[in-house]
Short mmCIF file of C-alpha atoms in Angstrom, two decimals:
data_model
loop_
_atom_site.label_atom_id
_atom_site.label_comp_id
_atom_site.label_asym_id
_atom_site.label_seq_id
_atom_site.Cartn_x
_atom_site.Cartn_y
_atom_site.Cartn_z
CA MET H 3 170.53 -42.79 46.90
CA ALA H 4 171.14 -44.23 43.32
CA GLU H 5 168.95 -41.71 41.68
CA GLU H 6 170.75 -38.88 43.70
CA LYS H 7 173.99 -40.30 42.21
CA ASN H 8 172.56 -40.39 38.60
CA ASN H 9 171.34 -36.95 38.90
CA GLN H 10 174.67 -35.74 39.94
CA VAL H 11 176.44 -37.55 37.06
CA ASN H 12 173.87 -35.94 34.66
CA GLN H 13 174.65 -32.51 35.92
CA GLU H 14 178.35 -33.19 35.75
CA GLN H 15 178.00 -34.31 32.10
CA GLN H 16 175.82 -31.27 31.26
CA GLN H 17 178.31 -28.90 32.76
CA ASP H 18 181.17 -30.65 30.66
CA ILE H 19 179.14 -30.18 27.59
CA GLY H 20 178.50 -26.74 28.37
CA GLN H 21 182.28 -26.09 28.79
CA LEU H 22 182.97 -27.84 25.38
CA LEU H 23 180.24 -25.78 23.56
CA LYS H 24 181.75 -22.67 25.03
CA VAL H 25 185.21 -23.57 23.71
CA ARG H 26 184.02 -24.21 20.25
CA ARG H 27 182.37 -20.49 20.35
CA GLU H 28 185.73 -19.20 21.67
CA LYS H 29 187.49 -20.84 18.83
CA LEU H 30 185.21 -19.41 16.31
CA ALA H 31 185.67 -15.90 17.77
CA SER H 32 189.43 -16.26 17.69
CA LEU H 33 189.29 -17.17 14.04
CA GLN H 34 187.07 -14.26 13.24
CA GLN H 35 189.45 -11.71 15.10
CA ALA H 36 192.37 -13.23 13.05
CA GLY H 37 190.48 -12.57 9.78
CA LYS H 38 189.84 -16.38 9.27
CA ASP H 39 186.01 -16.41 9.73
CA PRO H 40 185.01 -19.62 7.93
CA PHE H 41 181.53 -18.33 7.48
CA GLN H 42 182.85 -15.75 5.09
CA ILE H 43 183.83 -18.45 2.59
CA THR H 44 181.18 -18.72 -0.11
CA LYS H 45 182.41 -21.71 -2.14
CA TYR H 46 184.92 -24.54 -2.52
CA ASP H 47 185.76 -26.15 -5.84
CA VAL H 48 185.38 -29.92 -5.19
CA THR H 49 186.99 -32.20 -7.97
CA HIS H 50 186.38 -35.67 -6.54
CA HIS H 51 184.33 -37.63 -3.80
CA SER H 52 185.89 -40.28 -1.43
CA THR H 53 184.60 -43.00 -3.51
CA ASP H 54 185.79 -41.69 -6.60
CA ILE H 55 189.31 -41.78 -5.42
CA LYS H 56 188.86 -45.18 -3.89
CA GLU H 57 187.48 -46.77 -7.10
CA ASN H 58 189.79 -45.09 -9.47
CA TYR H 59 193.02 -45.10 -7.50
CA GLU H 60 195.51 -46.43 -10.31
CA GLN H 61 194.50 -43.45 -12.33
CA LEU H 62 194.44 -40.97 -9.50
CA GLU H 63 197.75 -42.02 -7.55
CA GLY H 64 200.05 -39.17 -7.29
CA LYS H 65 197.40 -36.89 -8.83
CA THR H 66 196.01 -33.50 -6.96
CA VAL H 67 192.39 -33.80 -5.99
CA ARG H 68 190.20 -31.41 -3.89
CA ILE H 69 187.74 -32.95 -1.47
CA ALA H 70 185.37 -31.50 0.99
CA GLY H 71 183.43 -32.91 3.89
CA ARG H 72 183.03 -33.12 7.63
CA VAL H 73 185.72 -34.18 10.14
CA MET H 74 184.60 -37.43 11.64
CA SER H 75 187.88 -38.10 13.60
CA LYS H 76 191.30 -36.73 14.11
CA ARG H 77 194.54 -38.02 15.48
CA ILE H 78 197.26 -35.51 16.24
CA MET H 79 200.77 -36.78 16.27
CA GLY H 80 203.09 -33.86 16.86
CA LYS H 81 204.17 -32.47 13.31
CA ALA H 82 201.86 -34.83 11.34
CA SER H 83 198.20 -35.80 12.02
CA PHE H 84 195.32 -37.84 10.36
CA CYS H 85 191.86 -37.12 9.97
CA ASN H 86 188.79 -38.71 8.51
CA VAL H 87 186.64 -36.69 6.18
CA GLN H 88 183.07 -37.79 5.29
CA ASP H 89 181.19 -36.67 2.26
CA LEU H 90 178.10 -37.75 0.53
CA PRO H 91 179.07 -41.16 -0.70
CA GLY H 92 181.59 -42.18 1.96
CA ASN H 93 184.80 -41.17 3.79
CA ILE H 94 188.49 -41.01 3.33
CA GLN H 95 191.52 -40.79 5.40
CA CYS H 96 193.71 -37.52 5.12
CA TYR H 97 197.26 -36.99 6.14
CA VAL H 98 198.21 -33.57 7.26
CA ALA H 99 201.83 -32.73 7.96
CA ARG H 100 203.23 -29.26 9.19
CA ASP H 101 205.92 -29.33 6.58
CA SER H 102 203.39 -29.77 3.87
CA ILE H 103 200.92 -27.18 4.66
CA GLY H 104 202.96 -24.61 6.79
CA GLU H 105 203.36 -24.00 10.37
CA GLU H 106 200.52 -21.59 10.89
CA PRO H 107 197.89 -23.62 9.02
CA TYR H 108 198.92 -26.61 10.83
CA ALA H 109 198.65 -25.00 14.17
CA ASP H 110 195.00 -23.84 13.01
CA PHE H 111 194.26 -27.45 11.80
CA LYS H 112 195.13 -28.94 15.19
CA LYS H 113 192.54 -26.70 16.74
CA TYR H 114 189.63 -27.97 14.45
CA ASP H 115 187.04 -30.11 16.01
CA VAL H 116 185.21 -33.28 14.97
CA GLY H 117 182.18 -31.92 13.06
CA ASP H 118 183.98 -29.13 11.41
CA ILE H 119 183.51 -29.07 7.59
CA VAL H 120 186.84 -28.73 5.69
CA GLY H 121 188.08 -28.56 2.16
CA ILE H 122 191.38 -30.40 1.56
CA GLU H 123 193.69 -30.18 -1.52
CA GLY H 124 196.45 -32.87 -1.82
CA GLU H 125 197.85 -35.84 -3.61
CA VAL H 126 196.37 -39.35 -3.72
CA PHE H 127 198.48 -41.95 -1.96
CA THR H 128 198.66 -45.09 0.00
CA THR H 129 199.69 -45.36 3.66
CA ARG H 130 202.12 -48.10 4.78
CA THR H 131 199.15 -49.88 6.07
CA GLY H 132 197.72 -49.94 2.60
CA GLU H 133 194.94 -47.42 3.31
CA ILE H 134 194.22 -44.86 0.32
CA SER H 135 194.43 -41.55 1.51
CA VAL H 136 195.07 -37.91 0.51
CA HIS H 137 198.29 -36.12 1.46
CA ALA H 138 197.19 -32.60 2.19
CA SER H 139 198.97 -29.40 0.66
CA ASN H 140 196.21 -27.31 1.85
CA VAL H 141 193.46 -27.41 4.41
CA THR H 142 190.51 -24.96 4.47
CA LEU H 143 187.97 -24.63 7.24
CA LEU H 144 184.60 -24.08 5.44
CA THR H 145 182.40 -24.28 8.32
CA LYS H 146 182.94 -24.25 12.22
CA SER H 147 180.58 -26.84 13.91
CA LEU H 148 179.31 -25.30 17.33
CA GLN H 149 177.63 -28.37 18.44
CA ILE H 150 179.11 -31.81 19.50
CA LEU H 151 178.26 -34.85 17.56
CA PRO H 152 177.25 -38.18 19.36
CA GLU H 153 180.12 -40.32 20.52
CA LYS H 154 181.71 -41.96 17.51
CA TYR H 155 181.66 -45.74 18.63
CA HIS H 156 177.98 -45.77 19.89
CA GLY H 157 176.67 -43.41 17.29
CA LEU H 158 173.05 -42.03 17.45
CA THR H 159 170.73 -44.71 18.69
CA ASN H 160 167.79 -42.89 20.30
CA THR H 161 165.10 -43.24 17.69
CA ASP H 162 163.13 -40.15 18.87
CA ILE H 163 166.28 -38.04 18.41
CA ARG H 164 166.98 -39.60 15.07
CA TYR H 165 163.90 -38.70 13.60
CA ARG H 166 163.71 -35.21 15.11
CA GLN H 167 167.38 -34.55 14.33
CA ARG H 168 167.66 -36.37 10.96
CA TYR H 169 170.62 -34.12 9.99
CA THR H 170 172.65 -35.76 12.83
CA ASP H 171 171.16 -39.07 12.04
CA LEU H 172 172.50 -38.97 8.47
CA ILE H 173 175.91 -37.79 9.61
CA MET H 174 176.13 -40.62 12.18
CA ASN H 175 174.64 -43.61 10.61
CA ALA H 176 175.84 -44.45 7.15
CA GLU H 177 173.02 -46.90 6.72
CA VAL H 178 170.52 -44.33 7.17
CA LYS H 179 171.98 -42.20 4.23
CA ASP H 180 172.11 -45.28 2.17
CA THR H 181 168.30 -45.78 2.54
CA PHE H 182 167.59 -42.37 1.34
CA ILE H 183 169.85 -42.78 -1.48
CA LYS H 184 168.03 -45.84 -2.33
CA ARG H 185 164.84 -44.05 -2.04
CA PHE H 186 165.80 -41.75 -4.57
CA ARG H 187 166.90 -44.54 -6.78
CA ILE H 188 163.50 -46.33 -6.49
CA ILE H 189 161.65 -43.12 -7.48
CA LYS H 190 164.08 -42.44 -10.50
CA GLU H 191 163.59 -46.01 -11.83
CA ILE H 192 159.77 -45.81 -11.15
CA ARG H 193 160.08 -42.66 -13.60
CA ASN H 194 162.20 -44.48 -16.05
CA PHE H 195 159.90 -47.35 -16.29
CA LEU H 196 156.83 -45.27 -16.73
CA ASP H 197 158.43 -43.02 -19.16
CA GLY H 198 159.50 -45.99 -21.25
CA ARG H 199 155.69 -46.75 -21.50
CA GLY H 200 154.66 -43.31 -22.71
CA PHE H 201 153.30 -42.00 -19.48
CA MET H 202 153.65 -38.23 -18.71
CA GLU H 203 154.17 -36.92 -15.29
CA VAL H 204 151.84 -34.07 -14.27
CA GLU H 205 151.03 -32.04 -11.16
CA THR H 206 147.65 -31.64 -9.68
CA PRO H 207 146.18 -29.30 -6.89
CA MET H 208 146.96 -30.03 -3.21
CA LEU H 209 144.37 -27.64 -1.91
CA VAL H 210 140.98 -28.75 -2.84
CA SER H 211 137.32 -27.91 -2.05
CA ASN H 212 136.49 -31.55 -2.39
CA ALA H 213 138.89 -34.11 -1.04
CA GLY H 214 137.92 -37.29 -2.78
CA GLY H 215 139.27 -40.45 -4.30
CA ALA H 216 140.05 -42.25 -1.25
CA ALA H 217 138.27 -43.31 2.27
CA ALA H 218 140.07 -40.96 4.66
CA ARG H 219 139.42 -37.90 6.80
CA PRO H 220 141.01 -34.72 5.30
CA PHE H 221 142.96 -31.84 6.97
CA GLU H 222 141.06 -28.67 6.58
CA THR H 223 142.17 -25.16 6.43
CA HIS H 224 141.07 -21.69 5.41
CA TYR H 225 141.86 -19.79 2.19
CA ASN H 226 141.99 -16.17 3.44
CA ALA H 227 142.15 -14.62 -0.28
CA LEU H 228 139.13 -16.32 -1.28
CA ASP H 229 137.45 -16.52 2.09
CA GLU H 230 136.97 -20.31 1.54
CA ASP H 231 137.38 -23.44 3.60
CA VAL H 232 139.58 -25.83 1.71
CA LYS H 233 141.08 -29.32 2.14
CA LEU H 234 144.47 -31.03 1.71
CA ARG H 235 144.08 -33.65 -0.83
CA ILE H 236 143.85 -37.30 0.28
CA SER H 237 144.39 -38.88 -3.20
CA LEU H 238 145.39 -37.79 -6.71
CA GLU H 239 142.64 -39.53 -8.42
CA LEU H 240 140.00 -37.23 -9.45
CA TYR H 241 142.08 -34.56 -11.09
CA LEU H 242 144.24 -37.14 -12.81
CA LYS H 243 140.91 -38.77 -14.46
CA ARG H 244 139.99 -35.11 -15.55
CA LEU H 245 143.12 -35.18 -17.55
CA ILE H 246 142.32 -38.62 -19.06
CA VAL H 247 139.05 -36.88 -20.06
CA GLY H 248 140.98 -34.14 -21.75
CA GLY H 249 142.77 -36.66 -23.94
CA MET H 250 146.07 -37.16 -21.90
CA GLU H 251 145.98 -40.80 -22.45
CA ARG H 252 148.86 -41.94 -20.03
CA VAL H 253 149.40 -39.71 -16.93
CA TYR H 254 151.13 -40.11 -13.66
CA GLU H 255 151.84 -38.11 -10.54
CA ILE H 256 154.04 -38.65 -7.61
CA GLY H 257 153.18 -36.34 -4.75
CA ARG H 258 152.29 -35.71 -1.28
CA VAL H 259 149.08 -36.52 0.16
CA PHE H 260 147.69 -35.90 3.66
CA ARG H 261 145.21 -37.96 5.77
CA ASN H 262 144.08 -36.72 9.13
CA GLU H 263 144.59 -40.32 10.74
CA GLY H 264 146.84 -42.16 13.22
CA VAL H 265 150.55 -42.79 13.21
CA ASP H 266 151.99 -46.17 13.36
CA THR H 267 154.93 -48.26 11.64
CA ARG H 268 153.05 -48.16 8.35
CA HIS H 269 151.14 -44.87 8.42
CA ASN H 270 152.31 -41.28 8.40
CA PRO H 271 149.60 -38.45 8.09
CA GLU H 272 151.78 -36.97 5.29
CA PHE H 273 152.91 -39.54 2.93
CA THR H 274 154.07 -40.07 -0.71
CA LEU H 275 151.50 -41.38 -3.08
CA MET H 276 151.75 -42.29 -6.90
CA GLU H 277 148.86 -42.55 -9.03
CA LEU H 278 148.71 -43.50 -12.70
CA TYR H 279 145.75 -43.64 -15.29
CA GLN H 280 145.83 -45.34 -18.59
CA ALA H 281 143.17 -45.01 -21.28
CA TYR H 282 141.94 -47.88 -23.21
CA THR H 283 143.06 -50.68 -20.69
CA ASP H 284 141.48 -52.18 -17.46
CA TYR H 285 142.55 -53.65 -14.22
CA GLU H 286 143.85 -56.63 -16.16
CA GLY H 287 146.22 -54.35 -17.68
CA MET H 288 147.14 -52.60 -14.50
CA MET H 289 148.15 -56.03 -13.01
CA GLU H 290 150.60 -56.52 -15.76
CA LEU H 291 152.00 -53.07 -15.45
CA THR H 292 152.39 -53.64 -11.62
CA GLU H 293 153.94 -56.81 -11.79
CA SER H 294 156.51 -55.62 -14.39
CA MET H 295 157.26 -52.55 -12.64
CA PHE H 296 157.89 -54.26 -9.15
CA ARG H 297 160.03 -56.84 -10.90
CA HIS H 298 162.03 -53.97 -12.64
CA LEU H 299 162.53 -52.00 -9.34
CA ALA H 300 163.91 -55.22 -7.45
CA GLN H 301 166.29 -56.04 -10.21
CA THR H 302 167.64 -52.64 -10.92
CA VAL H 303 167.65 -51.29 -7.39
CA CYS H 304 168.25 -54.38 -5.25
CA GLY H 305 170.29 -56.33 -7.85
CA SER H 306 167.95 -59.41 -7.92
CA THR H 307 164.19 -60.22 -8.41
CA THR H 308 164.50 -61.96 -4.97
CA ILE H 309 164.71 -59.62 -2.06
CA THR H 310 164.75 -60.30 1.83
CA TYR H 311 162.57 -58.36 4.07
CA ASN H 312 162.91 -58.94 7.86
CA GLY H 313 164.78 -62.26 7.14
CA MET H 314 162.21 -63.66 4.76
CA GLU H 315 162.68 -63.95 1.00
CA ILE H 316 160.18 -62.35 -1.33
CA ASP H 317 160.24 -63.44 -5.03
CA PHE H 318 159.22 -60.93 -7.63
CA GLY H 319 160.44 -63.16 -10.29
CA LYS H 320 157.58 -65.66 -10.33
CA PRO H 321 154.28 -64.75 -11.55
CA PHE H 322 152.28 -63.13 -8.84
CA GLU H 323 149.30 -65.01 -7.48
CA ARG H 324 145.91 -63.97 -8.32
CA ILE H 325 142.72 -64.68 -6.06
CA THR H 326 139.62 -63.12 -5.72
CA MET H 327 138.49 -61.40 -2.28
CA ASN H 328 135.82 -64.05 -1.60
CA ASP H 329 137.98 -67.02 -2.47
CA CYS H 330 140.68 -65.70 -0.29
CA ILE H 331 138.24 -65.40 2.66
CA LYS H 332 136.87 -69.00 1.87
CA LYS H 333 140.65 -70.07 1.85
CA TYR H 334 141.44 -68.57 5.25
CA ALA H 335 138.26 -68.19 7.08
CA GLY H 336 136.16 -70.93 5.81
CA VAL H 337 133.32 -68.80 4.87
CA ASP H 338 131.96 -68.62 1.37
CA PHE H 339 130.32 -64.99 0.87
CA ASP H 340 129.13 -65.85 -2.70
CA THR H 341 126.43 -67.92 -0.99
CA VAL H 342 125.54 -65.05 1.50
CA GLU H 343 122.46 -63.25 0.21
CA SER H 344 121.68 -60.35 2.49
CA ASP H 345 123.23 -57.92 4.83
CA GLU H 346 121.46 -59.52 7.87
CA ALA H 347 123.03 -62.88 6.93
CA ALA H 348 126.50 -61.31 6.62
CA LYS H 349 126.22 -59.76 9.97
CA ALA H 350 125.30 -62.82 11.51
CA LEU H 351 128.20 -64.63 10.15
CA ALA H 352 130.41 -61.50 11.69
CA ASP H 353 128.64 -62.00 15.13
CA GLN H 354 129.55 -65.78 14.94
CA HIS H 355 133.35 -65.00 14.19
CA HIS H 356 133.28 -62.07 16.92
CA ILE H 357 134.03 -59.58 14.19
CA GLU H 358 132.83 -56.09 15.18
CA TYR H 359 130.81 -53.96 12.82
CA GLU H 360 128.68 -50.79 12.66
CA ALA H 361 124.96 -50.84 12.14
CA ARG H 362 125.40 -48.95 8.85
CA HIS H 363 127.57 -51.77 7.51
CA THR H 364 126.30 -53.84 4.44
CA LYS H 365 127.37 -57.07 3.23
CA GLY H 366 130.21 -55.49 1.26
CA ASP H 367 131.66 -53.87 4.32
CA ILE H 368 131.37 -57.30 6.32
CA ILE H 369 133.29 -59.02 3.50
CA ASN H 370 136.11 -56.45 3.81
CA LEU H 371 136.26 -56.74 7.63
CA PHE H 372 136.64 -60.61 7.17
CA PHE H 373 139.39 -60.11 4.50
CA GLU H 374 141.15 -57.85 7.03
CA GLU H 375 140.87 -60.25 10.02
CA TYR H 376 141.52 -63.52 8.27
CA CYS H 377 143.50 -62.93 4.99
CA GLU H 378 146.01 -60.11 5.21
CA LYS H 379 148.30 -61.70 7.62
CA ASN H 380 148.71 -64.71 5.26
CA LEU H 381 149.62 -62.63 2.07
CA VAL H 382 153.43 -62.66 2.24
CA GLN H 383 154.35 -63.43 -1.34
CA PRO H 384 153.30 -61.02 -4.12
CA THR H 385 149.27 -61.53 -4.52
CA PHE H 386 146.64 -59.65 -6.45
CA VAL H 387 143.51 -59.78 -4.33
CA MET H 388 140.67 -59.13 -6.94
CA ASP H 389 136.98 -58.45 -7.41
CA HIS H 390 136.11 -56.39 -4.21
CA PRO H 391 132.31 -55.63 -3.16
CA LEU H 392 130.62 -52.97 -4.75
CA ALA H 393 129.86 -51.21 -1.56
CA ILE H 394 133.54 -50.36 -0.63
CA SER H 395 134.43 -49.20 -4.27
CA PRO H 396 132.55 -46.20 -5.10
CA LEU H 397 134.72 -45.21 -8.11
CA THR H 398 135.06 -48.52 -9.93
CA LYS H 399 133.45 -50.29 -12.72
CA LYS H 400 131.11 -53.18 -11.87
CA LYS H 401 131.85 -56.76 -13.18
CA PRO H 402 129.47 -57.20 -16.07
CA ASP H 403 128.74 -60.86 -14.95
CA ASP H 404 128.40 -60.02 -11.21
CA PRO H 405 127.16 -56.40 -10.42
CA GLU H 406 127.60 -56.97 -6.66
CA LYS H 407 131.49 -56.85 -7.32
CA VAL H 408 133.72 -54.53 -9.19
CA GLU H 409 136.96 -54.84 -11.36
CA ARG H 410 139.42 -53.78 -8.55
CA PHE H 411 142.57 -55.35 -7.05
CA GLU H 412 144.89 -54.73 -4.29
CA LEU H 413 148.50 -55.88 -4.36
CA PHE H 414 149.70 -57.62 -1.11
CA ILE H 415 153.31 -58.31 -0.21
CA ASN H 416 154.59 -59.15 3.27
CA THR H 417 150.86 -58.83 4.45
CA TRP H 418 150.89 -55.08 3.53
CA GLU H 419 148.56 -53.45 0.92
CA MET H 420 150.98 -52.12 -1.62
CA CYS H 421 148.59 -50.73 -4.29
CA ASN H 422 145.07 -50.38 -5.08
CA ALA H 423 143.70 -50.41 -8.79
CA TYR H 424 140.25 -50.28 -10.66
CA SER H 425 138.85 -50.51 -14.19
CA GLU H 426 137.74 -46.90 -13.59
CA LEU H 427 133.95 -46.18 -13.52
CA ASN H 428 133.31 -43.77 -16.45
CA ASP H 429 129.38 -43.89 -16.41
CA PRO H 430 128.53 -40.52 -15.13
CA ILE H 431 125.02 -41.59 -14.33
CA ASP H 432 126.22 -44.66 -12.14
CA GLN H 433 128.99 -42.44 -10.72
CA ARG H 434 126.25 -39.77 -9.47
CA GLU H 435 124.45 -42.76 -7.80
CA ARG H 436 127.62 -43.89 -6.04
CA PHE H 437 128.35 -40.42 -4.80
CA ALA H 438 124.85 -40.16 -3.39
CA ALA H 439 125.45 -43.43 -1.55
CA GLN H 440 128.68 -42.02 -0.19
CA ASP H 441 126.86 -38.79 0.91
CA ALA H 442 124.38 -40.84 2.86
CA ALA H 443 127.12 -42.98 4.53
CA PHE H 444 128.73 -39.67 5.61
CA ALA H 445 125.60 -38.41 7.04
CA ALA H 446 125.18 -41.79 9.05
CA GLY H 447 128.46 -41.23 10.47
CA ASP H 448 131.24 -42.47 8.18
CA GLU H 449 133.71 -39.64 8.31
CA GLU H 450 135.89 -41.24 5.63
CA ALA H 451 133.26 -41.31 3.05
CA ASN H 452 133.44 -39.42 -0.37
CA HIS H 453 131.33 -36.53 -1.45
CA THR H 454 129.56 -35.55 -4.66
CA ASP H 455 132.05 -33.75 -6.92
CA GLU H 456 129.78 -32.08 -9.51
CA ASP H 457 132.90 -30.88 -11.48
CA PHE H 458 134.16 -34.35 -11.69
CA LEU H 459 130.71 -35.61 -12.72
CA ASN H 460 130.63 -32.86 -15.50
CA ALA H 461 134.08 -34.23 -16.82
CA LEU H 462 132.59 -37.78 -16.99
CA GLU H 463 129.59 -36.43 -18.82
CA ILE H 464 131.93 -35.05 -21.43
CA GLY H 465 133.04 -38.58 -21.81
CA MET H 466 136.18 -40.58 -20.28
CA PRO H 467 137.29 -43.59 -22.17
CA PRO H 468 137.58 -47.11 -20.73
CA THR H 469 140.56 -46.53 -18.20
CA GLY H 470 142.72 -48.39 -15.89
CA GLY H 471 144.05 -46.58 -12.77
CA ILE H 472 146.15 -47.55 -9.76
CA GLY H 473 147.66 -45.85 -6.67
CA TYR H 474 150.79 -46.94 -4.94
CA GLY H 475 152.16 -46.05 -1.43
CA ILE H 476 155.61 -45.11 -2.29
CA ASP H 477 156.86 -45.02 1.43
CA ARG H 478 155.65 -48.72 1.92
CA LEU H 479 157.38 -49.63 -1.37
CA VAL H 480 160.57 -48.04 -0.23
CA MET H 481 160.30 -49.76 2.97
CA LEU H 482 160.01 -53.18 1.35
CA LEU H 483 163.00 -52.61 -0.98
CA THR H 484 165.17 -51.30 1.88
CA ASP H 485 164.31 -53.75 4.52
CA SER H 486 163.19 -50.90 6.73
CA PRO H 487 161.01 -51.82 9.74
CA ALA H 488 158.95 -48.46 9.95
CA ILE H 489 157.60 -45.88 7.60
CA ARG H 490 159.55 -43.32 9.72
CA ASP H 491 162.79 -44.86 8.67
CA VAL H 492 162.07 -44.07 4.92
CA LEU H 493 160.74 -40.41 5.63
CA LEU H 494 163.30 -37.78 5.93
CA PHE H 495 161.10 -35.78 8.36
CA PRO H 496 158.36 -37.86 9.73
CA THR H 497 155.65 -36.27 11.65
CA MET H 498 156.47 -35.90 15.40
CA ARG H 499 154.63 -34.50 18.32
CA THR H 500 155.88 -31.12 19.04
CA VAL H 501 158.34 -30.78 21.97
CA ASP H 502 158.08 -27.56 23.98
#
């Protein structure tokens, strides 16, 4: 019985909405018949935004301004009305009176709907209640909205609709717009920081024959003009290193990469990666650069080197902790892999600790599995985890004093991996051997293994200087600095399952 009643209510609501949509189209038709088609207007000269007026009221009081934006509310009161107009940075109240704009324009204005886009020219003043407003002398309908915005006071709360209809989300939820404005500022400040250190921003191919540089499955497609199968890049690494070979000593790229993997709160198949490479330095240099850049971003974008994420304070002002991967495992799992001498012994330890692994896994793989199980969840404050196993680092220089390990680090904050950095392997003979091991791993079932890249090996044979390199997940960084719970909240158009 209750279900039937709900269905009836839903049907009635749909009928009401259908009638309202019909009325909006009828209003548009009437405007067009009267020669007032808003879609024939090609421009509107805006002189100020809402926040400009509010922040500079003393200079603008009594002055004429021209604003434009979306009508978010209206109050019709006979010969005078109020509306609230929303633009990019905020919103402002407008006072529209028949005696100020004329009888016919006022009659038209009264028929405008919430959601319509208008241009308003008028004088800046303050109402009797103290609200800074614009007293309209002219109102122009710029766009007729034919859809109905979500109800004002409850907003748009359905997350699925919010992600699918980001345009509506941006209109209804001011904090969402603020997040994406902050994302822009973060990326701008990254560029400012790197430009100040002499880096050049470059662009490299997205469609590649060999998707290397990371452990991930690529998306595959076919290039009709060349009749070749190609892949979407999973990393920026190998082409940027080619540029280091070519003598471009400090380069970076901020771009989309694509990994054919699952979707969760921290992963989207299409995401923004930044990689940078600097000649004549190592992973120690990358640690200094990273710590300085993160501190700079927190201060310039968030206003403090201490930020809050999900109620927890994270301090970028203090020196970041440094710990080796093996010492971290020893600290949190009580296992010292520096004393483990074989793959078999490592697997026995995994069995004792109920850690699942594959037959092809080596001691290095087991170390990484232990780290993921026991350590990551404890790394909240900024921590550089260093000196990874050789087996999981095919593009990294070995530590001269311990060839089972490499000069690599990952920065963890809030239990998340924020970046991955190396002293880059520049020995072409060693690199060929590492690629061969990756080819063997792929043949044994590792679909995320790298493949031999002959052109990259040729570049290394020409000669790459000692180099430090690093990759940052920009989306995850934006999540952290905007206190956003999921990666979809910082992607304008996240990957969603297609709706029929």
